[in-house]
Amino acid sequence: DAKTTQPPSMDCAEGRAANLPCNHSTISGNEYVYWYRQIHSQGPQYIIHGLKNNETNEMASLIITEDRKSSTLILPHATLRDTAVYYCIVRVGRKLIWGLGTSLAVNP
Amino acid sequence: SAVISQKPSRDICQRGTSLTIQCQVDSQVTMMFWYRQQPGQSLTLIATANQGSEATYESGFVIDKFPISRPNLTFSTLTVSNMSPEDSSIYLCSVEGTGGYEQYFGPGTRLTVT
C-alpha cells in the first residue's frame, strides 16, 4: 500500500514556482522520501530525495517538515516541459513504494 | 546515470501467448527491478533481480506467470506468460544507481493483450 498522499492535479503558470505537496504521516525514521516524475509515455525520471534535511539540486528543492510527516517539492521556475505526473515516494529498504502522484500542468 | 533500453517498445499479443521483454543497461549493475504500470495507475513492483540468484517476487506476482532471467550484470528479461487482457500494461525495468540511492528507468514496453 502507498505510504504517501498527493493532490491528484495542480496547475502552474510558466516561469512561476511550482510547489507540490505530499503527506507521508506514517513514515518511519530511516525511510527516505523520493520524488520522481513521469512525462507522458516515458519511463519515470529521478528528481531528488531526502531523509530529514532540506535538499536542493539542479532540478528542484525538497523541503521536509521537522516531524517528517510531509514534504514539498519545489520547481523554482516551471517550464512547459515540466508538465508531467510527479510521484512522491517512500523508500522502504531498497523498494520504492509508489503512490498515485500529482498531474502537474504548466500553462503558458 | 545509467542508460537503459527495452525491447520491444510495444506489442499487441493474443490471449494465451507469452511475450519476453528485454532490458539492456549500458553499465554493470547489481540490482535490477521490474515494474508494471496498469492504465492510468501508478507503478507496482513485480520483482527484484540480482545477477546469479533467483528473482525475488512481490506479493501477488509468481514466477510461473512472470519468469525472469538475469544472465549477467547488464541484461535481464521478463516473460509475461499465458497472457490475458488483464496483463495489458506498461512494463518497466529499472536499475539501482552506483550510489545505491536512486533508480533509473527504461522507457517501458507497452503491452496490449487482445
CSV table of C-alpha atoms in Angstrom, one decimal:
chain,number,residue,atom,x,y,z
A,1,ASP,CA,0.0,0.0,0.0
A,2,ALA,CA,1.1,3.5,-0.8
A,3,LYS,CA,2.6,5.5,2.1
A,4,THR,CA,2.0,8.9,0.5
A,5,THR,CA,-0.9,11.0,-0.4
A,6,GLN,CA,-0.8,13.8,-3.0
A,7,PRO,CA,-3.4,16.1,-4.7
A,8,PRO,CA,-4.4,14.4,-8.0
A,9,SER,CA,-3.8,17.5,-10.1
A,10,MET,CA,-2.3,21.0,-10.0
A,11,ASP,CA,-1.8,23.9,-12.4
A,12,CYS,CA,1.1,26.3,-12.5
A,13,ALA,CA,1.9,29.3,-14.7
A,14,GLU,CA,5.1,29.1,-16.8
A,15,GLY,CA,8.0,30.9,-15.1
A,16,ARG,CA,6.5,30.6,-11.7
A,17,ALA,CA,7.5,28.3,-8.9
A,18,ALA,CA,5.6,25.0,-8.7
A,19,ASN,CA,5.1,23.8,-5.1
A,20,LEU,CA,3.9,20.2,-5.0
A,21,PRO,CA,2.8,18.9,-1.5
A,22,CYS,CA,3.0,15.4,-0.2
A,23,ASN,CA,1.8,13.8,3.1
A,24,HIS,CA,3.6,10.8,4.5
A,25,SER,CA,2.4,10.7,8.1
A,26,THR,CA,3.3,7.0,8.7
A,27,ILE,CA,6.9,7.3,7.5
A,28,SER,CA,9.5,5.6,9.7
A,29,GLY,CA,12.6,7.2,11.0
A,30,ASN,CA,15.0,5.6,8.5
A,31,GLU,CA,12.8,5.8,5.4
A,32,TYR,CA,13.7,8.3,2.7
A,33,VAL,CA,11.4,10.5,0.7
A,34,TYR,CA,11.9,10.4,-3.1
A,35,TRP,CA,10.4,12.3,-5.9
A,36,TYR,CA,10.2,11.1,-9.5
A,37,ARG,CA,8.3,12.4,-12.4
A,38,GLN,CA,6.9,10.7,-15.5
A,39,ILE,CA,6.4,12.6,-18.7
A,40,HIS,CA,3.7,11.1,-20.9
A,41,SER,CA,4.7,7.8,-22.4
A,42,GLN,CA,8.2,7.8,-20.9
A,43,GLY,CA,9.8,6.0,-18.0
A,44,PRO,CA,10.0,7.8,-14.6
A,45,GLN,CA,12.8,10.2,-14.0
A,46,TYR,CA,14.5,10.6,-10.7
A,47,ILE,CA,14.3,14.2,-9.3
A,48,ILE,CA,15.5,14.3,-5.7
A,49,HIS,CA,15.5,12.5,-2.4
A,50,GLY,CA,15.9,13.3,1.3
A,51,LEU,CA,15.7,12.0,4.8
A,52,LYS,CA,15.5,14.9,7.3
A,53,ASN,CA,17.2,17.9,5.9
A,54,ASN,CA,16.1,20.1,3.0
A,55,GLU,CA,17.8,19.2,-0.3
A,56,THR,CA,18.5,21.1,-3.5
A,57,ASN,CA,19.8,20.0,-6.8
A,58,GLU,CA,19.8,21.4,-10.4
A,59,MET,CA,16.2,20.3,-10.9
A,60,ALA,CA,14.4,21.1,-7.7
A,61,SER,CA,14.3,21.7,-4.0
A,62,LEU,CA,12.9,19.3,-1.4
A,63,ILE,CA,11.5,20.7,1.9
A,64,ILE,CA,10.8,18.2,4.6
A,65,THR,CA,8.9,19.2,7.7
A,66,GLU,CA,10.6,18.8,11.1
A,67,ASP,CA,8.2,16.0,12.1
A,68,ARG,CA,8.8,14.3,8.6
A,69,LYS,CA,5.1,13.9,8.1
A,70,SER,CA,5.0,15.9,5.0
A,71,SER,CA,7.2,17.4,2.3
A,72,THR,CA,7.1,19.8,-0.6
A,73,LEU,CA,8.8,19.6,-4.0
A,74,ILE,CA,9.6,23.0,-5.4
A,75,LEU,CA,10.3,23.6,-9.1
A,76,PRO,CA,11.7,27.1,-9.0
A,77,HIS,CA,10.9,28.3,-12.5
A,78,ALA,CA,8.4,25.9,-14.1
A,79,THR,CA,8.5,25.5,-17.9
A,80,LEU,CA,6.1,23.8,-20.3
A,81,ARG,CA,8.5,20.8,-20.3
A,82,ASP,CA,7.8,20.3,-16.6
A,83,THR,CA,4.3,19.1,-17.4
A,84,ALA,CA,4.2,15.6,-16.0
A,85,VAL,CA,3.0,13.3,-13.2
A,86,TYR,CA,5.0,13.9,-10.1
A,87,TYR,CA,5.3,11.0,-7.7
A,88,CYS,CA,6.2,11.3,-4.0
A,89,ILE,CA,7.6,8.0,-2.8
A,90,VAL,CA,8.7,6.4,0.4
A,91,ARG,CA,11.7,4.1,0.1
A,92,VAL,CA,11.4,1.1,2.3
A,93,GLY,CA,14.6,-0.8,2.4
A,94,ARG,CA,15.6,-1.0,-1.3
A,95,LYS,CA,12.0,-0.8,-2.5
A,96,LEU,CA,10.2,2.3,-3.8
A,97,ILE,CA,6.6,2.4,-2.7
A,98,TRP,CA,4.7,4.5,-5.3
A,99,GLY,CA,1.5,6.5,-4.7
A,100,LEU,CA,-0.8,7.9,-7.3
A,101,GLY,CA,1.1,11.1,-8.0
A,102,THR,CA,0.1,14.6,-8.9
A,103,SER,CA,-0.5,15.6,-12.5
A,104,LEU,CA,1.1,19.0,-12.9
A,105,ALA,CA,0.1,21.1,-15.9
A,106,VAL,CA,2.3,24.1,-16.6
A,107,ASN,CA,0.4,26.6,-18.6
A,108,PRO,CA,1.8,29.4,-20.9
B,1,SER,CA,23.3,7.8,-14.6
B,2,ALA,CA,22.6,4.6,-16.5
B,3,VAL,CA,21.1,4.4,-20.0
B,4,ILE,CA,18.5,1.6,-20.2
B,5,SER,CA,16.8,0.3,-23.3
B,6,GLN,CA,13.9,-2.1,-23.6
B,7,LYS,CA,12.7,-4.3,-26.4
B,8,PRO,CA,10.1,-4.3,-27.7
B,9,SER,CA,8.8,-0.8,-27.1
B,10,ARG,CA,5.3,-2.0,-27.7
B,11,ASP,CA,3.4,-5.1,-28.8
B,12,ILE,CA,-0.1,-6.4,-29.3
B,13,CYS,CA,-0.5,-10.0,-28.4
B,14,GLN,CA,-3.2,-12.6,-28.4
B,15,ARG,CA,-4.7,-14.1,-25.3
B,16,GLY,CA,-2.9,-17.3,-24.2
B,17,THR,CA,0.5,-16.4,-25.7
B,18,SER,CA,3.7,-15.3,-24.0
B,19,LEU,CA,5.9,-12.3,-24.5
B,20,THR,CA,9.5,-11.8,-23.4
B,21,ILE,CA,10.7,-8.3,-22.7
B,22,GLN,CA,14.4,-7.5,-22.8
B,23,CYS,CA,16.2,-4.9,-20.7
B,24,GLN,CA,19.7,-3.8,-21.5
B,25,VAL,CA,21.9,-1.4,-19.4
B,26,ASP,CA,25.0,0.4,-20.6
B,27,SER,CA,26.9,-0.4,-17.4
B,28,GLN,CA,27.2,-3.2,-14.9
B,29,VAL,CA,24.6,-3.1,-12.2
B,30,THR,CA,23.8,-5.3,-9.3
B,31,MET,CA,20.1,-4.7,-8.7
B,32,MET,CA,17.5,-4.7,-11.5
B,33,PHE,CA,13.8,-4.2,-10.9
B,34,TRP,CA,10.7,-5.0,-13.0
B,35,TYR,CA,7.6,-2.9,-12.6
B,36,ARG,CA,4.1,-3.0,-14.0
B,37,GLN,CA,2.0,0.1,-14.7
B,38,GLN,CA,-1.6,-0.6,-15.5
B,39,PRO,CA,-3.5,2.0,-17.5
B,40,GLY,CA,-3.9,5.3,-15.5
B,41,GLN,CA,-2.2,3.8,-12.5
B,42,SER,CA,1.0,4.1,-10.6
B,43,LEU,CA,3.9,1.7,-10.6
B,44,THR,CA,3.8,-1.7,-8.9
B,45,LEU,CA,7.0,-3.7,-8.3
B,46,ILE,CA,6.9,-7.2,-9.8
B,47,ALA,CA,10.2,-8.5,-8.7
B,48,THR,CA,13.9,-7.7,-7.9
B,49,ALA,CA,16.5,-9.5,-9.9
B,50,ASN,CA,20.1,-9.9,-8.7
B,51,GLN,CA,22.7,-11.4,-11.1
B,52,GLY,CA,23.4,-15.0,-10.2
B,53,SER,CA,20.4,-15.6,-8.0
B,54,GLU,CA,16.7,-16.3,-8.3
B,55,ALA,CA,14.5,-13.2,-8.6
B,56,THR,CA,12.5,-12.1,-5.6
B,57,TYR,CA,8.8,-11.6,-6.3
B,58,GLU,CA,6.4,-9.3,-4.6
B,59,SER,CA,3.1,-10.4,-3.2
B,60,GLY,CA,0.6,-11.1,-5.9
B,61,PHE,CA,3.3,-12.0,-8.5
B,62,VAL,CA,4.5,-15.5,-9.2
B,63,ILE,CA,7.4,-17.0,-11.1
B,64,ASP,CA,5.2,-19.2,-13.3
B,65,LYS,CA,3.4,-16.1,-14.6
B,66,PHE,CA,6.4,-13.7,-14.8
B,67,PRO,CA,9.6,-15.7,-15.1
B,68,ILE,CA,12.7,-13.5,-15.0
B,69,SER,CA,16.2,-14.2,-16.2
B,70,ARG,CA,19.4,-12.3,-15.2
B,71,PRO,CA,22.3,-13.9,-17.0
B,72,ASN,CA,24.8,-11.1,-16.5
B,73,LEU,CA,25.3,-7.6,-15.0
B,74,THR,CA,23.9,-5.7,-17.9
B,75,PHE,CA,20.9,-7.7,-19.1
B,76,SER,CA,17.6,-9.1,-17.9
B,77,THR,CA,14.4,-10.5,-19.4
B,78,LEU,CA,10.8,-10.6,-18.1
B,79,THR,CA,8.4,-13.0,-19.7
B,80,VAL,CA,4.6,-12.5,-19.4
B,81,SER,CA,3.2,-15.9,-19.7
B,82,ASN,CA,-0.3,-17.2,-20.8
B,83,MET,CA,-1.4,-13.6,-21.3
B,84,SER,CA,-4.9,-12.3,-20.7
B,85,PRO,CA,-6.4,-8.8,-21.3
B,86,GLU,CA,-5.7,-8.0,-17.6
B,87,ASP,CA,-2.0,-8.1,-18.4
B,88,SER,CA,-2.3,-5.1,-20.7
B,89,SER,CA,0.1,-2.7,-19.1
B,90,ILE,CA,3.4,-0.9,-19.4
B,91,TYR,CA,6.3,-3.0,-18.1
B,92,LEU,CA,9.3,-1.1,-16.9
B,93,CYS,CA,12.7,-2.2,-15.9
B,94,SER,CA,14.9,-0.1,-13.6
B,95,VAL,CA,18.4,-0.3,-12.1
B,96,GLU,CA,19.9,1.0,-8.9
B,97,GLY,CA,22.4,3.8,-9.4
B,98,THR,CA,26.0,3.4,-8.2
B,99,GLY,CA,25.3,5.5,-5.1
B,100,GLY,CA,22.6,3.0,-4.1
B,101,TYR,CA,20.0,5.7,-3.7
B,102,GLU,CA,18.4,6.4,-7.0
B,103,GLN,CA,16.8,4.1,-9.6
B,104,TYR,CA,17.0,4.8,-13.3
B,105,PHE,CA,14.2,3.6,-15.5
B,106,GLY,CA,13.9,2.3,-19.0
B,107,PRO,CA,11.4,3.7,-21.5
B,108,GLY,CA,8.9,0.9,-20.9
B,109,THR,CA,7.2,-1.8,-23.0
B,110,ARG,CA,3.6,-1.1,-23.8
B,111,LEU,CA,1.7,-4.4,-24.0
B,112,THR,CA,-1.8,-4.8,-25.2
B,113,VAL,CA,-3.4,-8.2,-25.0
B,114,THR,CA,-6.5,-8.9,-27.2
